[in-house]
């Protein structure tokens, strides 16, 4: 059975990171580590949370074809390093936690990739989660809420959507989707 490239996307605050952590604890998965030009947040570790690189290094990697996908998102660049993912796919299924434009780039280049969009129960719950996170200004939170409409408009291009209103149930549903996709 060939290892699978699994893409999880959804609006900021929907719980993607928490879901990914649960999947990593439970299954035989590797997590793709993205490159970014943004500064590290408190507690983030280079090479684990992200590869924190300069805009020049990012531009060089684009020129060299070093990304599976990349985008400019909230004034910083983010990209999935091609070699990093290809090396991990030799051993395990690889999960990419990326935004919708990047996910659609992946699907175009790798139609066999499994795209799953994580949805909030509703906008009010999403707003509450973003505020509780306490890591961003009200202006940034509003910017992320506005982006949600755009992201949700792309859900028809995904293979599956999962509502994260109960974490354990959402994780179980995603595990079931992955298992089903690998048996086809």
XYZ file of C-alpha atoms in Angstrom:
184
model
C 0.000 0.000 0.000
C 1.525 3.283 -1.146
C 1.973 6.052 1.377
C -0.465 8.930 1.091
C -0.050 12.688 0.880
C -2.777 14.104 3.148
C -3.630 17.806 3.099
C -5.580 19.392 5.973
C -6.842 22.958 5.567
C -9.376 25.232 7.168
C -9.814 28.676 8.620
C -7.470 29.941 11.359
C -8.654 28.747 14.757
C -10.602 25.741 13.476
C -8.314 23.316 15.313
C -6.107 21.999 12.536
C -2.990 21.924 14.721
C -4.742 20.078 17.529
C -6.182 17.528 15.078
C -2.784 17.004 13.466
C -1.174 16.441 16.875
C -3.783 13.800 17.729
C -3.262 12.052 14.382
C 0.510 12.035 14.891
C 0.080 10.449 18.336
C -2.267 7.758 17.022
C -0.998 6.792 13.587
C 1.964 6.117 11.362
C 2.187 9.669 10.036
C 4.909 12.187 9.382
C 4.196 15.894 9.503
C 5.513 18.100 6.767
C 7.358 21.100 8.144
C 6.730 24.218 6.067
C 9.120 27.043 5.351
C 8.067 30.556 6.307
C 9.477 34.049 6.198
C 7.575 35.130 9.312
C 9.250 35.470 12.684
C 8.876 32.586 15.148
C 6.134 32.855 17.767
C 6.951 32.134 21.384
C 7.729 28.453 21.846
C 8.188 27.669 18.151
C 11.342 25.783 17.184
C 13.151 26.070 13.849
C 12.975 22.791 11.947
C 10.093 21.543 14.096
C 7.387 24.211 13.972
C 8.613 25.677 10.676
C 11.837 26.233 8.825
C 12.228 29.966 9.464
C 14.059 31.398 6.455
C 14.748 34.789 4.877
C 12.738 36.166 1.973
C 15.868 35.825 -0.194
C 16.275 32.123 0.682
C 12.564 31.615 -0.023
C 12.931 33.308 -3.435
C 15.959 31.110 -4.195
C 13.963 27.968 -3.361
C 11.132 29.093 -5.662
C 13.671 29.623 -8.456
C 15.123 26.140 -7.862
C 11.678 24.443 -7.903
C 12.129 23.515 -4.260
C 8.473 23.785 -3.194
C 5.462 21.533 -3.737
C 3.408 24.684 -3.168
C 3.886 28.161 -1.785
C 1.887 31.295 -1.113
C 1.931 34.756 0.367
C -0.404 34.657 3.356
C -0.927 37.410 5.949
C 2.123 39.333 4.612
C 4.548 36.394 4.857
C 5.535 33.574 2.552
C 4.823 29.940 3.351
C 5.846 26.894 1.347
C 6.069 23.116 1.485
C 9.642 21.958 0.795
C 9.525 19.283 -1.920
C 12.530 17.170 -0.890
C 11.495 17.105 2.784
C 8.059 15.672 1.878
C 9.348 13.231 -0.742
C 11.867 11.793 1.731
C 9.183 11.229 4.383
C 6.706 9.705 1.915
C 9.146 6.827 1.423
C 8.461 5.796 5.049
C 5.020 7.054 6.100
C 1.869 8.908 5.138
C 2.641 12.628 5.210
C 0.271 15.257 6.583
C 0.447 18.817 5.255
C -1.332 21.460 7.316
C -1.602 24.259 4.752
C -3.960 26.978 3.553
C -6.437 26.502 0.708
C -4.477 28.042 -2.165
C -1.515 25.800 -1.391
C -3.798 22.789 -1.056
C -5.226 23.404 -4.515
C -1.692 23.721 -5.931
C -0.883 20.329 -4.372
C -4.033 18.726 -5.844
C -3.218 20.063 -9.312
C 0.340 18.693 -9.222
C -0.540 15.520 -7.256
C -4.135 14.452 -8.045
C -3.700 11.403 -5.787
C -3.318 13.660 -2.726
C -6.176 13.504 -0.221
C -7.611 16.942 0.608
C -9.659 17.344 3.797
C -11.084 20.698 4.878
C -11.703 21.195 8.585
C -14.751 23.395 9.227
C -15.862 25.256 12.347
C -19.314 24.561 13.809
C -20.112 28.232 13.035
C -18.472 31.671 12.764
C -19.166 32.609 16.383
C -17.359 29.524 17.664
C -14.422 30.269 15.372
C -14.236 33.872 16.610
C -14.287 32.611 20.212
C -11.442 30.165 19.536
C -9.306 32.884 17.939
C -9.847 35.218 20.892
C -9.076 32.466 23.451
C -5.801 31.757 21.662
C -4.652 35.208 22.791
C -1.845 35.400 20.249
C -3.178 38.095 17.917
C -4.625 41.588 17.931
C -8.337 42.207 17.350
C -7.421 43.546 13.901
C -5.631 40.276 12.996
C -8.568 38.249 14.314
C -10.983 40.226 12.119
C -8.666 39.715 9.133
C -8.707 35.959 9.748
C -12.516 35.926 10.066
C -12.833 37.767 6.734
C -10.513 35.241 5.098
C -12.779 32.426 6.309
C -15.402 33.245 3.654
C -12.813 32.903 0.911
C -11.472 29.647 2.347
C -14.930 28.134 2.728
C -15.729 29.062 -0.890
C -13.061 26.518 -1.928
C -14.468 23.549 -0.008
C -16.055 22.020 -3.122
C -12.524 21.338 -4.436
C -11.712 19.153 -1.431
C -12.266 15.412 -1.282
C -13.887 15.653 2.169
C -15.039 18.188 4.752
C -15.082 17.508 8.498
C -16.769 19.740 11.085
C -14.651 20.102 14.209
C -17.327 20.534 16.854
C -16.113 17.515 18.846
C -12.360 16.924 18.660
C -12.386 13.152 19.224
C -15.154 12.635 16.683
C -13.375 14.830 14.099
C -10.111 12.907 14.547
C -11.925 9.557 14.255
C -13.689 10.720 11.085
C -10.405 11.821 9.520
C -8.758 8.500 10.436
C -11.657 6.692 8.763
C -11.352 8.855 5.633
C -7.618 8.157 5.386
C -8.099 4.413 5.857
C -10.832 4.370 3.199
C -8.716 6.367 0.729
C -5.797 3.969 1.118
C -7.957 0.927 0.400
C -9.207 2.330 -2.922
